[in-house]
Short mmCIF file of C-alpha atoms in Angstrom, two decimals:
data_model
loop_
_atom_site.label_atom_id
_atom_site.label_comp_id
_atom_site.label_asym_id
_atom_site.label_seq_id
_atom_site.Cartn_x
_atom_site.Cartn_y
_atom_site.Cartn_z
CA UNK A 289 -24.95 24.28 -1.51
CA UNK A 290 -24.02 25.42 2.14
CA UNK A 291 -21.19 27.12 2.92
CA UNK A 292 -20.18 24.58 5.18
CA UNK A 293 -19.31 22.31 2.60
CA UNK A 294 -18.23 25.12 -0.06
CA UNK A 295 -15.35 25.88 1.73
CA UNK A 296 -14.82 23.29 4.72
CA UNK A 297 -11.40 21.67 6.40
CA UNK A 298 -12.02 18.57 3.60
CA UNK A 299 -12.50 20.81 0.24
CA UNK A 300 -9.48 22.81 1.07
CA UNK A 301 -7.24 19.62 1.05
CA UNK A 302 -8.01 19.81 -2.76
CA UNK A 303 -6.97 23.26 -2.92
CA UNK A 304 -3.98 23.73 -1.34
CA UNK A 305 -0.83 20.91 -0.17
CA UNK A 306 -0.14 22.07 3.19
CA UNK A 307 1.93 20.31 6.10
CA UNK A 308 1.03 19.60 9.57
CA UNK A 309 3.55 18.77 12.25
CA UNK A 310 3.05 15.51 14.72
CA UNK A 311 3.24 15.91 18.23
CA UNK A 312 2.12 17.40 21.23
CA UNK A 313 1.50 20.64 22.86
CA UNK A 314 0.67 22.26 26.19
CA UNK A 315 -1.81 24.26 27.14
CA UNK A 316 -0.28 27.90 25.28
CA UNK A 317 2.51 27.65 22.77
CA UNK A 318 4.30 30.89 24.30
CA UNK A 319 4.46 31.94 27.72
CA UNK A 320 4.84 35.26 26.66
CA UNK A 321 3.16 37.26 23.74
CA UNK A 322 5.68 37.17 20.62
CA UNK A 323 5.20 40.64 19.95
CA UNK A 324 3.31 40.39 16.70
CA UNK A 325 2.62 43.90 14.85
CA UNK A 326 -0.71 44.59 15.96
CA UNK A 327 -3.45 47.03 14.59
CA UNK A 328 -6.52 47.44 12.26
CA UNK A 329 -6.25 47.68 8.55
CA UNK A 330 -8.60 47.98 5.64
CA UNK A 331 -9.43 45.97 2.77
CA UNK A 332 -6.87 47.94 0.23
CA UNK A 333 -4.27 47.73 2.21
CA UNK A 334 -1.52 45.59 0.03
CA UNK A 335 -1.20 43.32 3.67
CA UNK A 336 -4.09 42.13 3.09
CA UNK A 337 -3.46 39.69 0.31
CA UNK A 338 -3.36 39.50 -4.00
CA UNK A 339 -4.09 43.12 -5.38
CA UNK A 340 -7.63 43.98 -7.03
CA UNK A 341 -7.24 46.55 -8.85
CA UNK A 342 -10.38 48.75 -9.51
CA UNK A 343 -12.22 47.19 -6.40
CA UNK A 344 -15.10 49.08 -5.03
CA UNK A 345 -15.71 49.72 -1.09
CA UNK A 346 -17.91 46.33 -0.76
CA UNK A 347 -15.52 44.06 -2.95
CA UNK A 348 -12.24 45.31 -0.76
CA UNK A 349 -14.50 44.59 2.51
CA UNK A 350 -15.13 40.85 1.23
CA UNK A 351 -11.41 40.69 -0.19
CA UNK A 352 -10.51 41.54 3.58
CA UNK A 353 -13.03 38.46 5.06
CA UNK A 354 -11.89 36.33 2.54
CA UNK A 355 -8.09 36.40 3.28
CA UNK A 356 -9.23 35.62 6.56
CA UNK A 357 -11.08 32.82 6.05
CA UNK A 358 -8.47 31.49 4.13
CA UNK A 359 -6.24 31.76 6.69
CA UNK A 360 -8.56 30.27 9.24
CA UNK A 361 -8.90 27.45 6.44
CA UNK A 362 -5.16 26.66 6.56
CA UNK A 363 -5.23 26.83 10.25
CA UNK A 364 -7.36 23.96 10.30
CA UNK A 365 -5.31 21.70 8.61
CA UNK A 366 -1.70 22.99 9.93
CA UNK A 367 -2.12 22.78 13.70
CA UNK A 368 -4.33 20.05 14.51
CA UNK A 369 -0.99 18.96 16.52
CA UNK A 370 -2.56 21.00 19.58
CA UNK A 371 -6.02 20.06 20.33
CA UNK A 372 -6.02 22.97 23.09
CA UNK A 373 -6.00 25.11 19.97
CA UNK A 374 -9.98 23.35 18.80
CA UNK A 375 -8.40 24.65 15.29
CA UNK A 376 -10.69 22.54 13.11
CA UNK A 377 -13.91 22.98 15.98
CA UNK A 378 -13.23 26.69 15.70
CA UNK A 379 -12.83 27.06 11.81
CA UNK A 380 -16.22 24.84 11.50
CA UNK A 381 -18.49 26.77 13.57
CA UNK A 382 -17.46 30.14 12.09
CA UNK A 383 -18.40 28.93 8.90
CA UNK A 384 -22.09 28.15 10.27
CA UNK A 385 -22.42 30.77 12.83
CA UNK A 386 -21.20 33.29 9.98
CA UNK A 387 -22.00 31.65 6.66
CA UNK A 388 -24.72 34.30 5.55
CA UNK A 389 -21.81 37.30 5.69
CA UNK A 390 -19.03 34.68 3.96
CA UNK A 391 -21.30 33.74 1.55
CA UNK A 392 -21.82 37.46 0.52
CA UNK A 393 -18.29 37.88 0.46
CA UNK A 394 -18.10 34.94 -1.92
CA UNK A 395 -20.59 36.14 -4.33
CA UNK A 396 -18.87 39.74 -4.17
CA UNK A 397 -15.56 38.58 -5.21
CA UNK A 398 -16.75 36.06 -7.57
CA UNK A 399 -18.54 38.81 -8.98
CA UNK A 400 -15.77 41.10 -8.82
CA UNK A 401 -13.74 38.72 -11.39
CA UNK A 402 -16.35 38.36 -13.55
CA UNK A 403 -16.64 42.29 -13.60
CA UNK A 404 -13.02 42.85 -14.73
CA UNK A 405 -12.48 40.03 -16.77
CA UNK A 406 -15.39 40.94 -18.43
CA UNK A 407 -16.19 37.36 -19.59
CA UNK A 408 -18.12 34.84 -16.32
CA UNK A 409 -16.03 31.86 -17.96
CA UNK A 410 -12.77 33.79 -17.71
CA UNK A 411 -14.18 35.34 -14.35
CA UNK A 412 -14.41 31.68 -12.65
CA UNK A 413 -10.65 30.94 -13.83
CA UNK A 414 -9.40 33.97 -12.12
CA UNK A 415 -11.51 33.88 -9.03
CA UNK A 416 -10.42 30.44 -8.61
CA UNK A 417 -6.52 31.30 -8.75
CA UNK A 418 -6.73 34.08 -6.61
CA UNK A 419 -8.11 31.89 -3.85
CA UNK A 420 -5.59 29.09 -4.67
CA UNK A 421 -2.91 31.38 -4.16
CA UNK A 422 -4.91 33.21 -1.37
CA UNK A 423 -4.24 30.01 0.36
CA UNK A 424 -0.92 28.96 -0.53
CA UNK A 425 0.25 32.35 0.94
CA UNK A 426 -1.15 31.51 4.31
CA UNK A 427 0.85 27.88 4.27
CA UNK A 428 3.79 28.23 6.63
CA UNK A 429 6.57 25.33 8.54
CA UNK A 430 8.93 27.79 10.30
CA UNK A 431 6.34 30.15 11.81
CA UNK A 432 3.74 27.67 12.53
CA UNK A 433 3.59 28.06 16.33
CA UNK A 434 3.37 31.89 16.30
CA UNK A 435 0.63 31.30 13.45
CA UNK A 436 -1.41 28.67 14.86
CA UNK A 437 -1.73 30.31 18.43
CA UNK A 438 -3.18 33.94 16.85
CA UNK A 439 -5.12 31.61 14.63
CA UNK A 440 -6.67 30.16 17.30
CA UNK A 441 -7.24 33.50 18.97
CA UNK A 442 -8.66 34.36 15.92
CA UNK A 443 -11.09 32.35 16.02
CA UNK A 444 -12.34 32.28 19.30
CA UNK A 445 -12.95 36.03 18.96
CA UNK A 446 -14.58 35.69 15.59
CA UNK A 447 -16.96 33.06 17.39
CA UNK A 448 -18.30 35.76 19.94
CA UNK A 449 -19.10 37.95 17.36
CA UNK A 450 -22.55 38.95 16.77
CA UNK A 451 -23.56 37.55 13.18
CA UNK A 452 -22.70 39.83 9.96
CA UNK A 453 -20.01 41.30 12.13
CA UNK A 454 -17.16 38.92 11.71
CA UNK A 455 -15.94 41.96 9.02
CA UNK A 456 -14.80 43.69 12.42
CA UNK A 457 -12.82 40.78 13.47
CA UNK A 458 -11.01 40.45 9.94
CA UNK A 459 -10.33 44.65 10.35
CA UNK A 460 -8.88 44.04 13.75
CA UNK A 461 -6.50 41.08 13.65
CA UNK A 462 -5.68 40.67 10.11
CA UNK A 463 -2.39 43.16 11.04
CA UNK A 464 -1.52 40.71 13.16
CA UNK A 465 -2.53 37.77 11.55
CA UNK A 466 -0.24 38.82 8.79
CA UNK A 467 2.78 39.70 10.96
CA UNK A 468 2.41 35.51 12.77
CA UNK A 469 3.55 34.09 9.31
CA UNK A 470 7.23 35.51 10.58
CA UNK A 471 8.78 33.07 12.37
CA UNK A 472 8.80 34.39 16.32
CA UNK A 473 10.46 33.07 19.53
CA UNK A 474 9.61 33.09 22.84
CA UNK A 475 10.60 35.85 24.67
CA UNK A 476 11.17 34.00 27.98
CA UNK A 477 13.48 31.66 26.70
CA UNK A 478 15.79 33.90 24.56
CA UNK A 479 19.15 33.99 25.82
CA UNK A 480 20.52 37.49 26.80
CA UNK A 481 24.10 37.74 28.49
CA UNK A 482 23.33 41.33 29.85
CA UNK A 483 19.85 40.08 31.53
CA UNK A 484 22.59 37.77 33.89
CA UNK A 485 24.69 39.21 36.28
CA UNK A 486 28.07 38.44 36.16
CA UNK A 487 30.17 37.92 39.23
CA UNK A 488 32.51 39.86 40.29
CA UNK A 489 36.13 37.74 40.09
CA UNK A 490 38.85 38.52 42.99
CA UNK A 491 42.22 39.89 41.80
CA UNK A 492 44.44 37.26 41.52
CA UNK A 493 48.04 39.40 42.07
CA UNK A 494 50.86 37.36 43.95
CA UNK A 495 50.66 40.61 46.55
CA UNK A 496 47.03 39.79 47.24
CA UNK A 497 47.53 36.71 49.01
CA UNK A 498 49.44 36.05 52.56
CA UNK A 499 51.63 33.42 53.68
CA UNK A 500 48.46 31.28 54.14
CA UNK A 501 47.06 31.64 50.40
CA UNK A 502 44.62 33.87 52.07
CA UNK A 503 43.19 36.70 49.78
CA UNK A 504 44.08 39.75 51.35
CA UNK A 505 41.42 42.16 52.35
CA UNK A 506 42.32 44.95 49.86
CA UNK A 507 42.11 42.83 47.32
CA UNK A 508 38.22 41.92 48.42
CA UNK A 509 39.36 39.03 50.89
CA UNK A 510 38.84 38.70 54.09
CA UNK A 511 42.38 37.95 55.36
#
């Protein structure tokens, strides 16, 4: 079976009830950068997704490209409202242009189960509700701008990569990835009193004004 249809946009819908928003969108979602926590980070670290305890070098590398292709996964189906974003487009041809490296990572962590359960039957069970869950902790309403735009930058990036080295990709922006599943706000548009300069009011002492209703000069008038 390819791994195309193993793990494509329409299989997902069976694996995890996620919601997409109607509508419209421009060109970028932000006009500036959110800020998202940026930086690389390995396969053990506990950002990364579920624990596995006991994994070796190789099974923490494909638990690392597997969080990310999960996340790519739910991407797909969450912001299909922007078709600048070419969510689905993107997600589908990083699964062929990089299906030999995720299908290693597959058979690693299938394998990995199957090691520490110590049974294949009981293996299968737990491989398969780690990536249910895998998924379900990528699902998100009130960050879904902030997610969908890194998703998308995602994977344009992991579509220039050179094959069997979308594992830099996943060590690069999974950080940041991560940190989009925070609801963010433009920066642009925030409201900040102290960024507007308040004018500067006249005094408004009987004394300052003449016979005229003139504001004297001492009291910043002209009169």
């Amino acid at each position: 079976m390819r791994i195309g249809s193993m793990f494509g946009v329409k299989a997902a819908l069976a694996a995890v009830s996620v919601t997409c928003l109607a509508g419209t969108a421009g060109a970028q979602l932000f006009v500036n950068d959110p800020g998202f926590q940026k930086g690389p980070v390995e396969g053990s670290d506990p950002l990364v997704g579920l624990p596995i305890p006991g994994a070796t070098a190789a099974e923490y590398r494909a638990h690392l490209l597997w969080n990310m292709r999960a996340g790519l996964n739910v991407a797909a189906l969450q912001c299909q409202f922007s078709p600048y974003l070419r969510s689905v487009d993107n997600y589908n041809g990083i699964l062929a242009h990089h299906s030999k490296e995720l299908a290693e990572a597959y058979t690693t962590m299938n394998n990995y189960f199957k090691r520490v359960q110590g049974n294949p039957a009981k293996g299968q069970k737990a491989f398969d509700d780690y990536t249910t869950i895998t998924y379900n902790n990528w699902s998100t309403l009130q960050a879904q701008h902030g997610f969908c735009q890194v998703a998308s930058d995602i994977g344009k990036e992991a579509l220039l990569r050179s094959k069997g080295q979308l594992y830099q990709t996943a060590n690069a922006r999974m950080r940041e990835f991560r940190s989009s599943l925070v609801p963010a706000y433009d920066r642009l548009l925030i409201y900040n009193p102290y960024n507007i300069r308040q004018p500067e009011l006249p005094e408004l002492r009987e004394e300052c004004f003449d016979k005229k209703n003139r504001l004297r000069k001492r009291c910043g008038g002209t009169a």
